[in-house]
Coordinates of C-alpha atoms in Angstrom, one line a residue:
X292 CA 0.0 0.0 0.0
X293 CA 2.7 2.5 1.0
X294 CA 4.6 1.6 -2.2
X295 CA 1.5 2.2 -4.3
X296 CA 1.0 5.7 -2.8
X297 CA 4.7 6.5 -3.1
X298 CA 4.6 5.5 -6.8
X299 CA 1.5 7.5 -7.5
X300 CA 2.8 10.7 -5.9
X301 CA 6.2 10.2 -7.6
X302 CA 4.6 10.8 -11.0
X303 CA 4.5 14.5 -10.2
X304 CA 8.1 14.7 -9.0
X305 CA 11.6 14.7 -10.5
X306 CA 12.6 12.0 -8.0
X307 CA 11.1 8.8 -6.6
X308 CA 9.6 8.7 -3.1
X309 CA 10.2 5.5 -1.1
X310 CA 7.5 3.6 0.8
X311 CA 9.3 4.8 4.0
X312 CA 8.5 8.4 3.1
X313 CA 4.7 7.6 3.3
X314 CA 2.6 7.3 6.5
X315 CA -1.0 6.2 6.0
X316 CA -3.6 8.0 8.1
X317 CA -7.3 7.9 8.8
X318 CA -8.2 10.6 6.3
X319 CA -6.4 13.9 5.7
X320 CA -7.7 15.2 9.0
X321 CA -5.5 12.8 10.9
X322 CA -2.6 13.7 8.6
X323 CA -3.1 17.3 9.6
X324 CA -3.1 16.4 13.3
X325 CA 0.1 14.4 13.0
X326 CA 1.9 17.2 11.1
X327 CA 1.0 19.8 13.7
X328 CA 1.7 17.5 16.6
X329 CA 5.2 16.4 15.5
X330 CA 6.2 20.0 14.8
X331 CA 4.8 21.5 18.0
X332 CA 7.4 22.7 20.6
X333 CA 7.4 25.4 23.3
X334 CA 6.7 28.9 22.0
X335 CA 6.2 27.7 18.4
X336 CA 3.9 29.3 15.8
X337 CA 2.4 28.2 12.5
X338 CA 1.4 30.3 9.6
X339 CA -2.1 29.6 8.2
X340 CA -4.0 30.9 5.2
X341 CA -7.0 33.2 5.7
X342 CA -9.5 32.1 4.5
X343 CA -8.5 28.5 5.1
X344 CA -9.6 25.1 6.4
X345 CA -10.3 25.6 10.1
X346 CA -9.0 22.2 11.4
X347 CA -5.4 23.5 11.3
X348 CA -6.2 26.2 13.9
X349 CA -8.0 23.6 16.1
X350 CA -5.1 21.2 16.0
X351 CA -2.6 24.0 16.7
X352 CA -4.6 25.3 19.7
X353 CA -4.8 21.7 21.1
X354 CA -0.9 21.5 20.9
X355 CA -0.4 25.1 22.2
X356 CA 1.0 26.3 18.9
X357 CA 0.4 30.0 18.2
X358 CA -1.6 30.6 15.0
X359 CA -0.6 33.5 12.8
X360 CA -2.7 34.2 9.7
X361 CA -1.4 35.4 6.3
X362 CA -4.0 36.6 3.8
X363 CA -4.9 35.2 0.4
X364 CA -5.7 38.0 -2.1
X365 CA -9.0 37.6 -3.9
X366 CA -8.1 40.2 -6.5
X367 CA -5.0 38.1 -7.5
X368 CA -6.9 34.8 -7.7
X369 CA -6.4 34.1 -4.0
X370 CA -2.6 34.1 -4.3
X371 CA -0.5 34.1 -1.1
X372 CA 0.5 37.4 0.3
X373 CA 4.3 36.6 0.4
X374 CA 5.3 39.8 2.2
X375 CA 2.9 38.9 5.0
X376 CA 4.6 35.6 5.4
X377 CA 8.0 37.3 5.7
X378 CA 6.6 39.8 8.2
X379 CA 4.9 37.1 10.4
X380 CA 7.6 34.4 10.4
X381 CA 10.3 34.3 13.1
X382 CA 12.7 31.8 14.6
X383 CA 9.8 30.0 16.3
X384 CA 7.8 29.4 13.1
X385 CA 7.5 25.7 12.5
X386 CA 5.6 25.6 9.2
X387 CA 3.7 27.5 6.5
X388 CA 0.4 25.8 5.5
X389 CA -0.4 26.0 1.8
X390 CA -3.7 24.5 0.5
X391 CA -3.6 23.8 -3.3
X392 CA -6.0 23.3 -5.0
X393 CA -7.7 25.6 -2.5
X394 CA -10.4 25.0 0.1
X395 CA -12.4 27.2 0.5
X396 CA -11.3 29.4 -2.5
X397 CA -11.1 27.1 -5.5
X398 CA -7.7 28.5 -6.5
X399 CA -5.0 26.5 -8.4
X400 CA -1.6 28.1 -8.0
X401 CA 0.8 28.4 -10.9
X402 CA 4.3 26.9 -11.1
X403 CA 5.8 30.4 -10.7
X404 CA 3.7 31.2 -7.6
X405 CA 4.4 27.9 -5.9
X406 CA 8.1 28.3 -6.5
X407 CA 8.0 31.8 -4.9
X408 CA 6.2 30.3 -1.9
X409 CA 9.0 27.7 -1.5
X410 CA 11.7 30.4 -1.8
X411 CA 9.9 32.4 0.8
X412 CA 9.9 29.4 3.1
X413 CA 13.6 29.0 2.6
X414 CA 14.3 32.7 3.4
X415 CA 12.4 32.4 6.7
X416 CA 14.0 29.0 7.4
X417 CA 10.9 26.9 7.8
X418 CA 9.1 24.1 6.0
X419 CA 5.8 23.9 4.1
X420 CA 2.8 21.7 4.9
X421 CA 1.3 21.2 1.5
X422 CA -2.4 20.2 1.8
X423 CA -3.1 18.5 -1.5
X424 CA -6.3 16.7 -0.6
X425 CA -7.8 18.1 -3.8
X426 CA -4.8 17.2 -5.8
X427 CA -5.4 16.9 -9.6
X428 CA -8.9 18.4 -9.3
X429 CA -7.9 21.3 -11.5
X430 CA -10.1 22.3 -14.4
X431 CA -9.1 25.9 -15.2
X432 CA -6.0 27.6 -16.8
X433 CA -3.5 26.3 -14.3
X434 CA -2.7 22.6 -14.1
X435 CA -2.2 21.0 -10.7
X436 CA 1.4 21.1 -9.7
X437 CA 2.5 19.3 -6.5
X438 CA 4.4 21.4 -4.0
X439 CA 6.8 18.5 -3.7
X440 CA 8.3 19.6 -7.0
X441 CA 10.0 22.4 -5.0
X442 CA 11.3 20.3 -2.1
X443 CA 14.9 20.8 -3.0
X444 CA 14.3 24.5 -2.1
X445 CA 12.5 23.8 1.2
X446 CA 11.3 20.6 2.9
X447 CA 7.6 19.8 2.2
X448 CA 5.2 17.7 4.2
X449 CA 2.6 16.6 1.7
X450 CA -0.9 15.7 2.9
X451 CA -3.6 14.0 0.8
X452 CA -6.3 11.4 0.7
X453 CA -8.4 9.1 -1.5
X454 CA -11.6 11.1 -0.6
X455 CA -11.7 13.8 -3.2
X456 CA -10.1 12.6 -6.5
X457 CA -11.5 9.1 -6.1
X458 CA -14.8 10.4 -4.6
X459 CA -14.7 8.0 -1.6
X460 CA -14.9 10.4 1.4
X461 CA -16.4 7.8 3.8
X462 CA -13.3 5.5 3.4
X463 CA -11.2 7.8 5.6
X464 CA -7.8 7.0 4.1
X465 CA -5.2 9.6 3.7
X466 CA -1.4 10.1 3.9
X467 CA 1.4 12.1 5.4
X468 CA 4.4 12.2 3.1
X469 CA 7.9 13.6 3.7
X470 CA 9.3 15.4 0.5
X471 CA 12.8 16.2 1.6
X472 CA 15.5 14.9 -0.9
X473 CA 18.2 17.0 0.9
X474 CA 17.3 15.5 4.3
X475 CA 17.0 19.0 5.9
X476 CA 14.0 17.9 8.0
X477 CA 14.1 14.2 7.7
X478 CA 16.4 12.7 10.4
X479 CA 16.3 9.4 12.2
X480 CA 14.9 11.2 15.3
X481 CA 12.1 12.8 13.4
X482 CA 11.2 9.5 11.5
X483 CA 11.1 7.6 14.8
X484 CA 8.9 10.3 16.3
X485 CA 6.4 10.1 13.4
X486 CA 6.4 6.2 13.5
X487 CA 5.7 6.2 17.2
X488 CA 2.9 8.8 16.8
X489 CA 1.3 6.8 14.0
X490 CA 1.5 3.6 16.1
X491 CA -0.2 5.3 19.0
X492 CA -3.0 6.9 17.0
X493 CA -3.9 3.9 14.8
X494 CA -5.0 4.2 11.2
X495 CA -7.7 3.4 8.7
X496 CA -9.4 0.0 8.6
X497 CA -7.1 -2.8 7.2
X498 CA -9.6 -3.9 4.5
X499 CA -9.6 -0.4 3.1
X500 CA -5.8 -0.3 3.1
X501 CA -5.8 -3.6 1.2
X502 CA -7.9 -2.0 -1.6
X503 CA -5.6 1.0 -2.1
X504 CA -3.1 -0.4 -4.6
X505 CA -5.9 -1.6 -6.9
X506 CA -7.8 1.7 -6.6
X507 CA -4.7 3.8 -7.4
X508 CA -3.3 1.5 -10.2
X509 CA -6.6 0.5 -11.9
X510 CA -8.8 3.5 -11.9
X511 CA -9.3 4.5 -15.5
X512 CA -8.5 8.0 -16.8
X513 CA -12.1 8.3 -18.1
X514 CA -13.2 8.4 -14.4
X515 CA -11.0 11.4 -13.7
X516 CA -11.9 13.2 -16.9
X517 CA -15.6 12.8 -16.3
X518 CA -15.2 14.1 -12.7
X519 CA -13.3 17.2 -14.0
X520 CA -15.8 17.8 -16.7
X521 CA -18.7 17.8 -14.2
X522 CA -16.8 20.1 -11.8
X523 CA -15.9 22.6 -14.5
X524 CA -19.5 22.7 -15.8
X525 CA -20.7 23.3 -12.2
X526 CA -18.1 25.9 -11.6
X527 CA -19.2 27.7 -14.7
X528 CA -22.8 27.4 -13.7
X529 CA -22.1 28.9 -10.3
X530 CA -20.3 31.9 -11.7
X531 CA -22.9 32.6 -14.4
X532 CA -25.9 32.3 -12.0
X533 CA -24.3 34.4 -9.3
X534 CA -23.9 37.3 -11.8
X535 CA -27.7 37.6 -11.6
X536 CA -27.8 38.0 -7.8
X537 CA -27.2 41.6 -6.8
X538 CA -26.1 41.1 -3.2
X539 CA -23.5 38.4 -4.1
X540 CA -20.2 38.9 -6.0
X541 CA -17.9 36.2 -7.3
X542 CA -14.4 37.9 -7.7
X543 CA -12.8 34.7 -9.0
X544 CA -14.3 31.7 -10.8
X545 CA -13.2 28.5 -9.2
X546 CA -10.4 26.7 -11.1
X547 CA -10.2 23.7 -8.9
X548 CA -11.4 21.6 -5.9
X549 CA -15.2 21.6 -5.4
X550 CA -15.8 25.0 -3.9
X551 CA -16.0 28.7 -4.6
X552 CA -15.9 31.8 -2.3
X553 CA -18.4 34.7 -3.0
X554 CA -18.7 38.0 -1.3
X555 CA -21.9 39.0 0.4
X556 CA -23.1 42.6 0.5
X557 CA -25.6 42.5 3.4
X558 CA -26.3 46.3 3.0
X559 CA -28.4 45.4 0.0
X560 CA -30.6 43.1 2.2
X561 CA -33.1 43.8 4.9
X562 CA -33.2 41.9 8.2
X563 CA -29.9 40.1 7.3
X564 CA -27.1 41.2 9.6
X565 CA -24.1 39.2 8.4
X566 CA -23.0 36.0 6.7
X567 CA -23.9 33.8 9.6
X568 CA -27.4 35.3 9.8
X569 CA -27.7 34.9 6.0
X570 CA -26.8 31.2 6.1
X571 CA -29.1 30.3 9.0
X572 CA -32.1 32.0 7.4
X573 CA -31.3 30.5 3.9
X574 CA -31.2 27.0 5.4
X575 CA -34.5 27.6 7.3
X576 CA -36.4 29.2 4.4
X577 CA -35.0 27.4 1.3
X578 CA -33.3 24.2 2.7
X579 CA -30.0 25.3 1.0
X580 CA -26.8 25.0 3.0
X581 CA -23.9 27.3 2.5
X582 CA -20.9 27.8 4.8
X583 CA -20.6 31.3 6.3
X584 CA -17.2 32.9 5.5
X585 CA -16.7 33.6 9.2
X586 CA -16.1 29.8 9.7
X587 CA -13.0 30.0 7.4
X588 CA -11.8 33.4 8.6
X589 CA -13.5 35.8 6.2
X590 CA -16.5 37.6 7.5
X591 CA -19.4 38.4 5.1
X592 CA -18.2 35.9 2.5
X593 CA -19.9 32.6 1.7
X594 CA -18.5 29.2 0.6
X595 CA -20.5 27.4 -2.0
X596 CA -19.8 23.7 -2.6
X597 CA -20.8 22.6 -6.2
X598 CA -19.9 18.9 -6.1
X599 CA -23.5 17.9 -6.8
X600 CA -25.6 16.8 -9.7
X601 CA -25.9 19.8 -12.1
X602 CA -29.7 19.8 -11.8
X603 CA -29.5 20.0 -8.0
X604 CA -27.0 22.8 -8.3
X605 CA -29.2 24.8 -10.6
X606 CA -32.1 24.3 -8.2
X607 CA -30.0 25.4 -5.2
X608 CA -28.9 28.5 -7.0
X609 CA -32.5 29.3 -8.1
X610 CA -33.5 29.1 -4.4
X611 CA -30.5 31.2 -3.4
X612 CA -31.6 33.9 -5.9
X613 CA -35.2 33.7 -4.7
X614 CA -34.1 34.2 -1.1
X615 CA -31.9 37.2 -1.9
X616 CA -34.7 38.9 -3.9
X617 CA -37.2 38.2 -1.1
X618 CA -34.9 39.9 1.4
X619 CA -33.7 42.7 -0.8
X620 CA -33.8 46.2 0.7
X621 CA -36.1 48.3 -1.4
X622 CA -34.1 51.5 -0.6
X623 CA -31.0 50.1 -2.1
X624 CA -32.7 48.6 -5.2
X625 CA -34.3 51.9 -6.3

């Protein structure tokens, strides 16, 4: 199983990973927990993207690791604010978390931008946790590029899982991988620490582990192409339908993953105070569930997940528009 995962990930790299570089986890969530836990030390801090997946902050808080947020820039296709990273990092920074393809933003970073992130990590003398749980789910201008490609610049801890690309989220099988050809981070002491931690925490069910080699090696390319075709169509639908909703703006069409972030202008609505209020009332009145941006660090934004049948998505967007029109403020519409 470890060899199958190593061989699969090595396809995107200029070198081959060994099975010993791969640690199997109970989904990507456990991989996140392991990464944060093995890096935690007194007075340490970790740099997280804003907006970003909230589990990182929870794991850091549990391990007494200070969280420092760097912003993603919506006007630049949610690129990383590299200057913010240099300003935030210090001698106690243990890692920079980079999520690509992005959750919650749907961004897919270019080769050039990923290289700049790696060079920034090298300058501030830290490593990168590359969350690639949505790896290869890219359907826009930029192809998916693994952060491990730049591991000769800075050590990379790559996290991933079967859940998204293979569409089996309930299986709870992920991985934690050390991309460190120069052995800057990888040492016998670190490896022993990771092994002990994995032994203590346990992993996914053994029968699921046994299925991994065949899943990775035998899944036809048509399966992946059809998934990307559906996601691109749904991304386009989201963008086009949102143009007709006055109180919501989509600054950047999703290029990857299964989500998109849109900005809410609550001033155009009556009896809606903010994104949380909006999502609660939308769920109650229209049975449509969106994630308030506050949950991922960006107030008065909304995250839309479009990994559904196209007809369901169109119905959900129709209900969203109906809700917004019903709550529109007449004074702002005149």
